[in-house]
Amino acid sequence: MFTEKTCKEFISVLSSKDPVPGGGGASALVGAVGMALGSMVGNLTLGKKKYESYQEDIKAILQKAAKIQEELILLVEKDAEVFEPLSKAYGLPKNTEEEKAKREEIMEKTLKDASQVPLEIMKKSLEAIELHEELSVKGTKIAISDVGVGVAFCKAALLGASLNVFINTKFMKDREYAKKLNREAEDMIIKGTEKADRIYYAIEVQLKNKE
Amino acid sequence: MFTEKTCKEFISVLSSKDPVPGGGGASALVGAVGMALGSMVGNLTLGKKKYESYQEDIKAILQKAAKIQEELILLVEKDAEVFEPLSKAYGLPKNTEEEKAKREEIMEKTLKDASQVPLEIMKKSLEAIELHEELSVKGTKIAISDVGVGVAFCKAALLGASLNVFINTKFMKDREYAKKLNREAEDMIIKGTEKADRIYYAIEVQLKNKE
């Protein structure tokens, strides 16, 4: 289990030429780190008199955030599971027509499987961005910078995962299916980046409004 | 040592209301994860005949990348070290004029110390972005998506660290010094985000040019 490795070890094995973990799994990890910052802000808001009217909302946010974190941690492992067969498929022989056909068939199947995981990482990252939006309003102002950092990481996770969708769909023979997945990814990119940037820059302005 | 924790544990302690790790340390970690993806691309390019003319450059990139990764890992710990005294200073009493003056003096000193670390994280993230620029040209094309993911993470680390500069400079009494640090941070944001976005979107286009 990659998430059972120390942070140092994870970074070390990621930097090696081993096929896994790769950019997809790393995106899930960065999304989980982003969501954890949101959870921290929620935890710092819990029980604070100044934010009394938001206590129930904060509790609900914390529950959702914990679930997203857990799912993203699982997706780190899941991405490695689906990528390994794909990396093996790339290495299959293609000398005869028969080998070529067999390789293509296996490639197509593994590409389809391998695309689902980054799409799932994107969905969770988008949900994480939406929770940061709520936290930017209801979370304690002493940790407002952490909402900004958290949302920047969730956006990076969303984009990182999207490139792992696109590199898989690029090689699919079934272009209709490939286009469908690309459109799904593009919709989430538009929604997520617009929202994340709006939250981030509003926080940057708040922090810099001294001058 | 936070980077000796497992990824799961790091995410768990990050999400708690403990003062450290916080957004600064998390930015250093995400920067290291980003640089590790760059290193992976370098390692996948090493010894490949197709990229023969770049072998010496790739070796040099890998050396620089390993150093940046190591420094960012150290900065995760360093950020916690400088933030703890600051979080204690926030809690100092301010009932009498004497207490107020004492608190202010300690606050100013700890704010100055605590600003240096996120600035250092920004510098390393910017260097990491520059290495990704080289990798987007000289790295193996089979891992081009990983260059894009890596650079997206290094940009997020740069921005995340910048908010930790701004939240500290906001509370400094010495406004000249605060403005100087803000300008340093802003220069790196402009340089780094422009470069990172250019690299990222060029890769996104390459991956999507099928249609």
PDB file of C-alpha atoms in Angstrom, chain A residues 96-208:
ATOM      1  CA  THR A  96       2.539 -10.744 -36.255  1.00  0.00           C
ATOM      2  CA  GLU A  97      -0.951  -9.614 -37.269  1.00  0.00           C
ATOM      3  CA  GLU A  98      -2.345 -11.944 -34.622  1.00  0.00           C
ATOM      4  CA  GLU A  99      -0.123 -10.434 -31.901  1.00  0.00           C
ATOM      5  CA  LYS A 100      -1.065  -6.944 -33.038  1.00  0.00           C
ATOM      6  CA  ALA A 101      -4.775  -7.721 -32.843  1.00  0.00           C
ATOM      7  CA  LYS A 102      -4.425  -9.335 -29.425  1.00  0.00           C
ATOM      8  CA  ARG A 103      -2.351  -6.429 -28.107  1.00  0.00           C
ATOM      9  CA  GLU A 104      -4.868  -3.906 -29.411  1.00  0.00           C
ATOM     10  CA  GLU A 105      -7.760  -5.717 -27.780  1.00  0.00           C
ATOM     11  CA  ILE A 106      -6.012  -5.856 -24.389  1.00  0.00           C
ATOM     12  CA  MET A 107      -4.838  -2.232 -24.725  1.00  0.00           C
ATOM     13  CA  GLU A 108      -8.366  -1.018 -25.419  1.00  0.00           C
ATOM     14  CA  LYS A 109      -9.754  -2.834 -22.393  1.00  0.00           C
ATOM     15  CA  THR A 110      -6.979  -1.653 -20.015  1.00  0.00           C
ATOM     16  CA  LEU A 111      -7.179   1.915 -21.337  1.00  0.00           C
ATOM     17  CA  LYS A 112     -10.911   1.978 -20.565  1.00  0.00           C
ATOM     18  CA  ASP A 113     -10.324   0.620 -17.045  1.00  0.00           C
ATOM     19  CA  ALA A 114      -7.406   2.973 -16.423  1.00  0.00           C
ATOM     20  CA  SER A 115      -9.478   6.037 -17.418  1.00  0.00           C
ATOM     21  CA  GLN A 116     -12.129   5.481 -14.771  1.00  0.00           C
ATOM     22  CA  VAL A 117      -9.786   6.077 -11.841  1.00  0.00           C
ATOM     23  CA  PRO A 118      -8.533   9.548 -12.823  1.00  0.00           C
ATOM     24  CA  LEU A 119     -12.139  10.505 -13.634  1.00  0.00           C
ATOM     25  CA  GLU A 120     -13.065   9.428 -10.099  1.00  0.00           C
ATOM     26  CA  ILE A 121     -10.130  11.458  -8.680  1.00  0.00           C
ATOM     27  CA  MET A 122     -11.457  14.462 -10.611  1.00  0.00           C
ATOM     28  CA  LYS A 123     -14.960  13.993  -9.144  1.00  0.00           C
ATOM     29  CA  LYS A 124     -13.607  13.851  -5.591  1.00  0.00           C
ATOM     30  CA  SER A 125     -11.331  16.861  -6.181  1.00  0.00           C
ATOM     31  CA  LEU A 126     -14.303  18.822  -7.487  1.00  0.00           C
ATOM     32  CA  GLU A 127     -16.323  17.923  -4.375  1.00  0.00           C
ATOM     33  CA  ALA A 128     -13.338  19.000  -2.268  1.00  0.00           C
ATOM     34  CA  ILE A 129     -13.254  22.372  -4.063  1.00  0.00           C
ATOM     35  CA  GLU A 130     -16.962  22.824  -3.312  1.00  0.00           C
ATOM     36  CA  LEU A 131     -16.375  22.178   0.403  1.00  0.00           C
ATOM     37  CA  HIS A 132     -13.581  24.779   0.390  1.00  0.00           C
ATOM     38  CA  GLU A 133     -16.068  27.256  -1.057  1.00  0.00           C
ATOM     39  CA  GLU A 134     -18.279  26.759   1.993  1.00  0.00           C
ATOM     40  CA  LEU A 135     -15.268  26.911   4.328  1.00  0.00           C
ATOM     41  CA  SER A 136     -14.165  30.217   2.821  1.00  0.00           C
ATOM     42  CA  VAL A 137     -17.425  31.661   4.186  1.00  0.00           C
ATOM     43  CA  LYS A 138     -18.032  29.653   7.371  1.00  0.00           C
ATOM     44  CA  GLY A 139     -14.508  28.723   8.491  1.00  0.00           C
ATOM     45  CA  THR A 140     -12.505  30.613  11.113  1.00  0.00           C
ATOM     46  CA  LYS A 141     -10.742  33.625   9.644  1.00  0.00           C
ATOM     47  CA  ILE A 142      -7.511  32.864  11.526  1.00  0.00           C
ATOM     48  CA  ALA A 143      -6.966  29.959   9.138  1.00  0.00           C
ATOM     49  CA  ILE A 144      -8.230  31.618   5.960  1.00  0.00           C
ATOM     50  CA  SER A 145      -4.845  31.163   4.245  1.00  0.00           C
ATOM     51  CA  ASP A 146      -5.222  27.389   4.703  1.00  0.00           C
ATOM     52  CA  VAL A 147      -8.531  27.429   2.799  1.00  0.00           C
ATOM     53  CA  GLY A 148      -6.644  29.113  -0.039  1.00  0.00           C
ATOM     54  CA  VAL A 149      -3.796  26.588   0.056  1.00  0.00           C
ATOM     55  CA  GLY A 150      -6.257  23.691   0.271  1.00  0.00           C
ATOM     56  CA  VAL A 151      -8.272  24.831  -2.724  1.00  0.00           C
ATOM     57  CA  ALA A 152      -5.094  25.418  -4.781  1.00  0.00           C
ATOM     58  CA  PHE A 153      -4.092  21.798  -4.110  1.00  0.00           C
ATOM     59  CA  CYS A 154      -7.548  20.419  -4.985  1.00  0.00           C
ATOM     60  CA  LYS A 155      -7.450  22.342  -8.265  1.00  0.00           C
ATOM     61  CA  ALA A 156      -3.976  20.940  -9.018  1.00  0.00           C
ATOM     62  CA  ALA A 157      -5.299  17.437  -8.228  1.00  0.00           C
ATOM     63  CA  LEU A 158      -8.248  17.998 -10.598  1.00  0.00           C
ATOM     64  CA  LEU A 159      -5.941  19.140 -13.414  1.00  0.00           C
ATOM     65  CA  GLY A 160      -3.335  16.468 -12.720  1.00  0.00           C
ATOM     66  CA  ALA A 161      -5.958  13.735 -12.873  1.00  0.00           C
ATOM     67  CA  SER A 162      -7.410  15.207 -16.089  1.00  0.00           C
ATOM     68  CA  LEU A 163      -4.094  14.745 -17.929  1.00  0.00           C
ATOM     69  CA  ASN A 164      -4.269  11.076 -16.933  1.00  0.00           C
ATOM     70  CA  VAL A 165      -7.720  10.857 -18.511  1.00  0.00           C
ATOM     71  CA  PHE A 166      -6.492  12.545 -21.700  1.00  0.00           C
ATOM     72  CA  ILE A 167      -3.358  10.391 -22.104  1.00  0.00           C
ATOM     73  CA  ASN A 168      -5.556   7.275 -21.925  1.00  0.00           C
ATOM     74  CA  THR A 169      -8.341   8.469 -24.202  1.00  0.00           C
ATOM     75  CA  LYS A 170      -5.729   9.580 -26.766  1.00  0.00           C
ATOM     76  CA  PHE A 171      -4.840   5.949 -27.479  1.00  0.00           C
ATOM     77  CA  MET A 172      -8.382   4.519 -27.502  1.00  0.00           C
ATOM     78  CA  LYS A 173      -9.665   3.125 -30.792  1.00  0.00           C
ATOM     79  CA  ASP A 174     -13.262   3.690 -29.744  1.00  0.00           C
ATOM     80  CA  ARG A 175     -13.284   7.430 -30.490  1.00  0.00           C
ATOM     81  CA  GLU A 176     -16.908   7.955 -29.495  1.00  0.00           C
ATOM     82  CA  TYR A 177     -16.228   6.614 -26.007  1.00  0.00           C
ATOM     83  CA  ALA A 178     -12.952   8.562 -25.821  1.00  0.00           C
ATOM     84  CA  LYS A 179     -14.773  11.797 -26.711  1.00  0.00           C
ATOM     85  CA  LYS A 180     -17.441  11.102 -24.115  1.00  0.00           C
ATOM     86  CA  LEU A 181     -14.820  10.704 -21.358  1.00  0.00           C
ATOM     87  CA  ASN A 182     -12.953  13.813 -22.533  1.00  0.00           C
ATOM     88  CA  ARG A 183     -16.161  15.835 -22.369  1.00  0.00           C
ATOM     89  CA  GLU A 184     -16.814  14.596 -18.819  1.00  0.00           C
ATOM     90  CA  ALA A 185     -13.297  15.645 -17.833  1.00  0.00           C
ATOM     91  CA  GLU A 186     -13.576  19.011 -19.578  1.00  0.00           C
ATOM     92  CA  ASP A 187     -16.867  19.812 -17.834  1.00  0.00           C
ATOM     93  CA  MET A 188     -15.264  19.179 -14.444  1.00  0.00           C
ATOM     94  CA  ILE A 189     -12.181  21.247 -15.372  1.00  0.00           C
ATOM     95  CA  ILE A 190     -14.313  24.247 -16.324  1.00  0.00           C
ATOM     96  CA  LYS A 191     -16.499  24.025 -13.228  1.00  0.00           C
ATOM     97  CA  GLY A 192     -13.647  23.273 -10.825  1.00  0.00           C
ATOM     98  CA  THR A 193     -10.995  25.711 -12.000  1.00  0.00           C
ATOM     99  CA  GLU A 194     -13.413  28.635 -12.242  1.00  0.00           C
ATOM    100  CA  LYS A 195     -14.620  27.965  -8.691  1.00  0.00           C
ATOM    101  CA  ALA A 196     -11.150  27.268  -7.244  1.00  0.00           C
ATOM    102  CA  ASP A 197      -9.655  30.417  -8.788  1.00  0.00           C
ATOM    103  CA  ARG A 198     -12.520  32.563  -7.507  1.00  0.00           C
ATOM    104  CA  ILE A 199     -12.023  31.242  -3.941  1.00  0.00           C
ATOM    105  CA  TYR A 200      -8.228  31.464  -4.110  1.00  0.00           C
ATOM    106  CA  TYR A 201      -8.009  35.030  -5.415  1.00  0.00           C
ATOM    107  CA  ALA A 202     -10.649  36.331  -2.989  1.00  0.00           C
ATOM    108  CA  ILE A 203      -8.446  34.985  -0.168  1.00  0.00           C
ATOM    109  CA  GLU A 204      -5.253  36.402  -1.679  1.00  0.00           C
ATOM    110  CA  VAL A 205      -6.939  39.828  -1.813  1.00  0.00           C
ATOM    111  CA  GLN A 206      -8.057  39.539   1.830  1.00  0.00           C
ATOM    112  CA  LEU A 207      -4.505  38.738   2.918  1.00  0.00           C
ATOM    113  CA  LYS A 208      -2.952  41.556   0.932  1.00  0.00           C
TER     114      LYS A 208
END
